[in-house]
């Protein structure tokens, strides 16, 4: 096993990943299951079906990843060059679609990931 494999962390919970399938997915087995459940439980009624599908694909490709601030995600554009900030709590994104008042798949992906992440307790 390489050093990189032993140092890879789950994008959702931060635990160390050692299984090759988990490393390539970026999420551990339990977190992947929670994301699948959240995809069905999150309120995505404001989005078109193709947007929800593209959001799921973006999550699988690790194109939408959490930042250090809860609810804020870095979303890579479909061209692979631009990176947008997507706020699941405020329902906003810095992409062109959102700037024009439309819903974007980045936000759908962020809502799915936010639904899969447990709420943190206040200290």
Coordinates of N, CA, C and O in Angstrom, one line a residue:
X1 N 0.8 -1.2 0.0 CA 0.0 0.0 0.0 C 0.9 1.2 0.0 O 1.9 1.3 0.7
X2 N 0.5 2.2 -0.8 CA 1.3 3.4 -0.9 C 1.1 4.4 0.3 O 0.0 4.3 1.0
X3 N 1.9 5.4 0.5 CA 1.7 6.4 1.5 C 0.5 7.2 1.2 O -0.3 7.6 2.1
X4 N 0.2 7.5 -0.1 CA -1.0 8.2 -0.5 C -2.2 7.5 -0.1 O -3.2 8.1 0.4
X5 N -2.3 6.2 -0.3 CA -3.4 5.4 0.0 C -3.7 5.4 1.5 O -4.9 5.5 1.9
X6 N -2.7 5.4 2.4 CA -2.9 5.4 3.8 C -3.3 6.8 4.3 O -3.8 6.9 5.4
X7 N -3.0 7.8 3.6 CA -3.3 9.2 4.0 C -4.6 9.8 3.4 O -5.0 10.9 3.7
X8 N -5.3 9.0 2.5 CA -6.5 9.5 1.9 C -7.6 9.5 3.0 O -7.8 8.6 3.7
X9 N -8.4 10.6 3.0 CA -9.4 10.8 4.0 C -10.8 10.9 3.3 O -10.9 11.4 2.1
X10 N -11.8 10.5 3.9 CA -13.2 10.6 3.4 C -13.6 12.0 3.3 O -13.3 12.8 4.2
X11 N -14.2 12.4 2.2 CA -14.6 13.8 2.0 C -15.7 14.2 2.9 O -16.0 15.4 3.2
X12 N -16.5 13.2 3.4 CA -17.7 13.5 4.2 C -17.3 13.6 5.7 O -17.6 14.5 6.4
X13 N -16.7 12.5 6.2 CA -16.4 12.4 7.6 C -15.0 12.6 8.1 O -14.7 12.8 9.2
X14 N -14.1 12.5 7.1 CA -12.6 12.8 7.4 C -11.9 11.5 7.9 O -10.7 11.6 8.2
X15 N -12.6 10.4 7.9 CA -11.9 9.2 8.4 C -10.9 8.7 7.3 O -11.0 9.0 6.1
X16 N -9.9 8.0 7.7 CA -8.9 7.5 6.8 C -9.5 6.4 6.0 O -10.2 5.5 6.4
X17 N -9.2 6.4 4.7 CA -9.7 5.4 3.7 C -8.5 4.5 3.4 O -7.4 4.9 3.1
X18 N -8.8 3.2 3.4 CA -7.8 2.2 3.0 C -8.2 1.3 1.9 O -7.4 0.8 1.1
X19 N -9.5 1.1 1.7 CA -10.0 0.2 0.6 C -9.9 1.0 -0.7 O -10.2 2.2 -0.8
X20 N -9.4 0.3 -1.7 CA -9.2 1.0 -3.0 C -10.5 1.6 -3.6 O -10.4 2.7 -4.2
X21 N -11.6 0.9 -3.5 CA -12.9 1.4 -4.0 C -13.2 2.7 -3.3 O -13.7 3.6 -3.9
X22 N -13.0 2.8 -2.0 CA -13.3 4.0 -1.2 C -12.4 5.1 -1.6 O -12.8 6.3 -1.7
X23 N -11.1 4.8 -1.7 CA -10.1 5.8 -2.1 C -10.5 6.4 -3.5 O -10.5 7.6 -3.6
X24 N -10.8 5.6 -4.4 CA -11.2 6.1 -5.8 C -12.5 6.9 -5.7 O -12.6 7.8 -6.5
X25 N -13.4 6.5 -4.8 CA -14.7 7.3 -4.7 C -14.5 8.5 -3.9 O -15.3 9.5 -4.1
X26 N -13.6 8.6 -3.0 CA -13.4 9.7 -2.1 C -14.2 9.7 -0.9 O -14.1 10.5 0.0
X27 N -15.1 8.6 -0.8 CA -15.9 8.4 0.4 C -15.9 7.0 0.9 O -15.7 6.1 0.0
X28 N -16.0 6.8 2.2 CA -16.0 5.4 2.7 C -17.4 4.8 2.4 O -18.3 5.4 1.9
X29 N -17.4 3.5 2.6 CA -18.6 2.7 2.3 C -19.9 3.2 3.0 O -20.9 3.4 2.4
X30 N -19.7 3.6 4.3 CA -20.9 4.1 5.0 C -21.3 5.4 4.5 O -22.5 5.7 4.4
X31 N -20.4 6.3 4.3 CA -20.7 7.6 3.8 C -21.3 7.6 2.4 O -22.3 8.3 2.1
X32 N -20.8 6.7 1.5 CA -21.5 6.5 0.2 C -22.9 6.1 0.4 O -23.8 6.6 -0.3
X33 N -23.2 5.2 1.3 CA -24.6 4.7 1.6 C -25.4 5.9 2.1 O -26.6 6.1 1.7
X34 N -24.9 6.7 3.0 CA -25.6 7.9 3.5 C -25.9 8.9 2.4 O -27.0 9.5 2.4
X35 N -25.0 9.1 1.5 CA -25.2 10.0 0.4 C -26.3 9.5 -0.5 O -27.2 10.2 -1.0
X36 N -26.3 8.2 -0.8 CA -27.4 7.6 -1.6 C -28.7 7.8 -1.0 O -29.7 8.1 -1.6
X37 N -28.8 7.6 0.4 CA -30.1 7.8 1.1 C -30.5 9.2 1.1 O -31.6 9.6 0.8
X38 N -29.5 10.1 1.3 CA -29.8 11.6 1.2 C -30.3 12.0 -0.1 O -31.1 12.9 -0.2
X39 N -29.8 11.4 -1.2 CA -30.2 11.8 -2.5 C -31.7 11.5 -2.7 O -32.4 12.3 -3.4
X40 N -32.2 10.5 -2.0 CA -33.6 10.2 -2.1 C -34.4 11.0 -1.1 O -35.6 11.3 -1.3
X41 N -33.8 11.5 0.0 CA -34.5 12.2 1.0 C -34.5 13.7 0.9 O -35.4 14.4 1.3
X42 N -33.5 14.2 0.2 CA -33.3 15.7 0.0 C -34.4 16.3 -0.8 O -34.9 15.6 -1.8
X43 N -34.9 17.4 -0.5 CA -36.0 18.1 -1.3 C -35.4 18.7 -2.6 O -34.8 19.8 -2.6
X44 N -35.5 17.9 -3.7 CA -35.0 18.4 -5.0 C -36.1 18.7 -5.9 O -35.9 18.6 -7.2
X45 N -37.3 18.9 -5.4 CA -38.4 19.2 -6.3 C -38.3 20.4 -7.2 O -39.0 20.5 -8.2
X46 N -37.5 21.3 -6.8 CA -37.3 22.6 -7.6 C -36.3 22.3 -8.8 O -36.2 23.2 -9.6
X47 N -35.8 21.1 -8.9 CA -34.8 20.8 -9.9 C -35.4 19.9 -11.0 O -36.2 19.1 -10.7
X48 N -34.9 20.0 -12.2 CA -35.3 19.1 -13.3 C -34.6 17.8 -13.0 O -33.6 17.7 -12.4
X49 N -35.1 16.7 -13.6 CA -34.6 15.4 -13.5 C -33.1 15.3 -14.0 O -32.3 14.7 -13.3
X50 N -32.8 16.0 -15.1 CA -31.5 16.0 -15.6 C -30.5 16.7 -14.7 O -29.3 16.3 -14.6
X51 N -31.0 17.7 -13.9 CA -30.1 18.4 -13.0 C -29.8 17.5 -11.8 O -28.6 17.4 -11.3
X52 N -30.8 16.7 -11.3 CA -30.5 15.8 -10.2 C -29.6 14.7 -10.6 O -28.6 14.3 -9.9
X53 N -29.7 14.2 -11.8 CA -28.8 13.2 -12.4 C -27.4 13.7 -12.5 O -26.4 13.0 -12.1
X54 N -27.3 14.9 -13.0 CA -26.0 15.6 -13.2 C -25.4 15.8 -11.8 O -24.1 15.7 -11.6
X55 N -26.2 16.2 -10.8 CA -25.7 16.4 -9.4 C -25.1 15.1 -8.9 O -24.0 15.1 -8.3
X56 N -25.8 14.0 -9.1 CA -25.3 12.7 -8.6 C -24.0 12.3 -9.3 O -23.1 11.8 -8.6
X57 N -23.9 12.6 -10.6 CA -22.7 12.3 -11.3 C -21.6 13.2 -10.8 O -20.4 12.7 -10.6
X58 N -21.8 14.5 -10.5 CA -20.8 15.4 -10.0 C -20.3 14.9 -8.6 O -19.1 15.0 -8.3
X59 N -21.2 14.3 -7.8 CA -20.8 13.8 -6.5 C -19.9 12.6 -6.7 O -18.8 12.5 -6.1
X60 N -20.3 11.7 -7.6 CA -19.5 10.5 -7.9 C -18.1 10.9 -8.4 O -17.1 10.2 -8.1
X61 N -18.0 11.9 -9.2 CA -16.8 12.3 -9.8 C -15.9 13.2 -8.9 O -14.9 13.7 -9.3
X62 N -16.4 13.5 -7.7 CA -15.8 14.4 -6.7 C -15.6 15.8 -7.3 O -14.7 16.5 -7.1
X63 N -16.6 16.2 -8.0 CA -16.6 17.6 -8.6 C -17.3 18.6 -7.7 O -17.3 19.8 -7.9
X64 N -17.9 18.1 -6.6 CA -18.5 18.9 -5.6 C -18.0 18.4 -4.2 O -18.3 17.2 -3.9
X65 N -17.2 19.2 -3.6 CA -16.6 18.7 -2.3 C -16.8 19.8 -1.2 O -16.9 21.0 -1.5
X66 N -16.9 19.3 0.0 CA -17.1 20.2 1.1 C -15.9 21.1 1.4 O -14.8 20.6 1.2
X67 N -16.2 22.2 1.9 CA -15.1 23.1 2.4 C -15.0 23.0 3.9 O -15.7 22.2 4.5
X68 N -14.2 23.8 4.5 CA -14.0 23.8 5.9 C -15.2 24.4 6.7 O -15.5 24.1 7.8
X69 N -16.0 25.2 5.9 CA -17.2 25.7 6.5 C -18.4 24.9 6.2 O -18.7 24.6 5.1
X70 N -19.2 24.4 7.2 CA -20.4 23.6 7.0 C -21.4 24.2 6.1 O -21.7 25.4 6.2
X71 N -21.8 23.5 5.1 CA -22.8 23.9 4.1 C -22.2 24.6 2.9 O -22.9 24.9 2.0
X72 N -20.9 24.8 2.9 CA -20.3 25.5 1.8 C -19.5 24.5 1.0 O -18.7 23.7 1.6
X73 N -19.6 24.4 -0.3 CA -19.0 23.4 -1.2 C -18.3 24.1 -2.3 O -18.7 25.1 -2.8
X74 N -17.2 23.5 -2.7 CA -16.5 23.9 -4.0 C -17.0 23.0 -5.1 O -17.0 21.8 -5.0
X75 N -17.5 23.6 -6.1 CA -18.1 22.9 -7.2 C -17.3 23.2 -8.5 O -17.2 24.3 -8.9
X76 N -16.8 22.1 -9.1 CA -16.1 22.2 -10.4 C -17.1 22.2 -11.5 O -18.0 21.4 -11.6
X77 N -16.9 23.2 -12.4 CA -17.8 23.3 -13.6 C -17.6 22.1 -14.5 O -16.6 21.4 -14.4
X78 N -18.6 21.9 -15.4 CA -18.5 20.7 -16.3 C -17.3 20.8 -17.2 O -16.9 19.8 -17.8
X79 N -16.8 22.1 -17.4 CA -15.6 22.2 -18.3 C -14.3 21.8 -17.6 O -13.3 21.7 -18.2
X80 N -14.4 21.6 -16.3 CA -13.3 21.2 -15.5 C -12.3 22.3 -15.1 O -11.3 22.0 -14.5
X81 N -12.6 23.5 -15.5 CA -11.7 24.6 -15.3 C -12.2 25.5 -14.2 O -11.5 25.8 -13.2
X82 N -13.4 26.0 -14.2 CA -14.0 26.9 -13.3 C -14.4 26.2 -12.0 O -14.8 25.1 -12.0
X83 N -14.2 26.9 -10.9 CA -14.7 26.4 -9.6 C -15.6 27.4 -9.0 O -15.3 28.6 -8.9
X84 N -16.8 27.0 -8.6 CA -17.8 27.8 -8.0 C -18.0 27.5 -6.5 O -17.8 26.4 -6.1
X85 N -18.4 28.5 -5.8 CA -18.8 28.3 -4.4 C -20.3 28.1 -4.3 O -21.0 28.9 -4.8
X86 N -20.7 27.0 -3.7 CA -22.1 26.7 -3.6 C -22.4 26.6 -2.1 O -21.8 25.8 -1.4
X87 N -23.4 27.4 -1.7 CA -23.8 27.4 -0.3 C -25.2 26.7 -0.2 O -26.2 27.2 -0.6
X88 N -25.2 25.5 0.4 CA -26.4 24.7 0.6 C -27.4 25.4 1.6 O -28.6 25.2 1.5
X89 N -26.8 26.1 2.6 CA -27.7 26.7 3.6 C -28.5 27.9 3.0 O -29.6 28.1 3.4
X90 N -27.8 28.7 2.2 CA -28.5 29.8 1.6 C -29.1 29.6 0.3 O -29.8 30.4 -0.3
X91 N -28.8 28.4 -0.3 CA -29.3 28.1 -1.6 C -28.8 28.9 -2.7 O -29.5 29.3 -3.6
X92 N -27.5 29.2 -2.7 CA -26.8 30.0 -3.7 C -25.6 29.3 -4.3 O -25.0 28.4 -3.7
X93 N -25.2 29.8 -5.5 CA -24.1 29.3 -6.2 C -23.5 30.5 -7.0 O -24.2 31.4 -7.3
X94 N -22.2 30.5 -7.2 CA -21.6 31.6 -8.0 C -21.5 31.3 -9.5 O -20.8 32.0 -10.2
X95 N -22.2 30.2 -10.0 CA -22.1 29.9 -11.4 C -23.0 30.9 -12.2 O -23.8 31.6 -11.6
X96 N -22.9 30.8 -13.5 CA -23.7 31.7 -14.4 C -25.2 31.4 -14.3 O -26.0 32.4 -14.3
X97 N -25.6 30.2 -14.2 CA -27.0 29.8 -14.1 C -27.6 30.5 -12.9 O -28.7 31.1 -13.0
X98 N -27.0 30.4 -11.7 CA -27.5 31.0 -10.5 C -27.5 32.5 -10.6 O -28.4 33.1 -10.1
X99 N -26.4 33.0 -11.2 CA -26.4 34.5 -11.4 C -27.5 35.0 -12.2 O -28.0 36.2 -12.1
X100 N -28.1 34.2 -13.1 CA -29.2 34.5 -13.9 C -30.6 34.1 -13.3 O -31.6 34.1 -14.0
X101 N -30.5 33.7 -12.0 CA -31.7 33.4 -11.3 C -32.3 32.0 -11.5 O -33.4 31.7 -11.1
X102 N -31.5 31.1 -12.1 CA -31.9 29.7 -12.3 C -31.3 28.8 -11.3 O -30.2 29.1 -10.7
X103 N -31.9 27.7 -11.1 CA -31.3 26.6 -10.2 C -30.2 25.9 -11.0 O -30.4 25.7 -12.2
X104 N -29.2 25.5 -10.3 CA -28.1 24.8 -11.0 C -27.9 23.4 -10.3 O -28.3 23.2 -9.2
X105 N -27.3 22.5 -11.1 CA -27.0 21.2 -10.6 C -26.0 21.2 -9.4 O -25.9 20.3 -8.6
X106 N -25.1 22.3 -9.4 CA -24.2 22.4 -8.3 C -24.9 22.5 -6.9 O -24.5 21.8 -6.0
X107 N -26.0 23.3 -7.0 CA -26.8 23.4 -5.7 C -27.5 22.1 -5.4 O -27.6 21.8 -4.2
X108 N -28.0 21.4 -6.4 CA -28.6 20.1 -6.1 C -27.6 19.2 -5.5 O -28.0 18.5 -4.5
X109 N -26.4 19.1 -6.0 CA -25.4 18.3 -5.4 C -25.1 18.7 -4.0 O -24.9 17.9 -3.1
X110 N -25.0 20.0 -3.7 CA -24.7 20.5 -2.4 C -25.8 20.2 -1.4 O -25.5 19.8 -0.3
X111 N -27.0 20.2 -1.9 CA -28.2 19.9 -1.0 C -28.1 18.4 -0.7 O -28.5 18.0 0.5
X112 N -27.8 17.6 -1.6 CA -27.7 16.1 -1.3 C -26.6 15.9 -0.3 O -26.8 15.1 0.7
X113 N -25.4 16.5 -0.5 CA -24.3 16.3 0.4 C -24.6 16.8 1.8 O -24.3 16.3 2.8
X114 N -25.3 18.0 1.8 CA -25.7 18.6 3.1 C -26.7 17.7 3.9 O -26.6 17.6 5.1
X115 N -27.6 17.1 3.1 CA -28.6 16.2 3.8 C -27.9 14.9 4.3 O -28.4 14.3 5.2
X116 N -26.7 14.5 3.7 CA -26.0 13.4 4.2 C -25.1 13.7 5.4 O -24.6 12.7 6.0
X117 N -24.9 14.9 5.7 CA -24.0 15.3 6.7 C -24.8 15.6 8.0 O -25.7 16.4 7.9
X118 N -24.5 15.0 9.1 CA -25.2 15.3 10.3 C -25.0 16.7 10.8 O -23.9 17.2 10.6
X119 N -26.0 17.2 11.4 CA -25.9 18.6 12.0 C -24.9 18.6 13.1 O -25.0 17.6 14.0
X120 N -24.1 19.6 13.2 CA -23.1 19.6 14.3 C -23.8 20.3 15.5 O -24.5 21.2 15.4
X121 N -23.4 19.7 16.7 CA -24.0 20.3 17.9 C -23.2 21.6 18.3 O -22.0 21.7 18.1
X122 N -24.0 22.5 18.8 CA -23.4 23.8 19.2 C -22.7 23.6 20.5 O -23.1 22.8 21.4
X123 N -21.5 24.2 20.6 CA -20.7 24.1 21.8 C -21.2 24.9 23.0 O -21.8 25.8 22.9

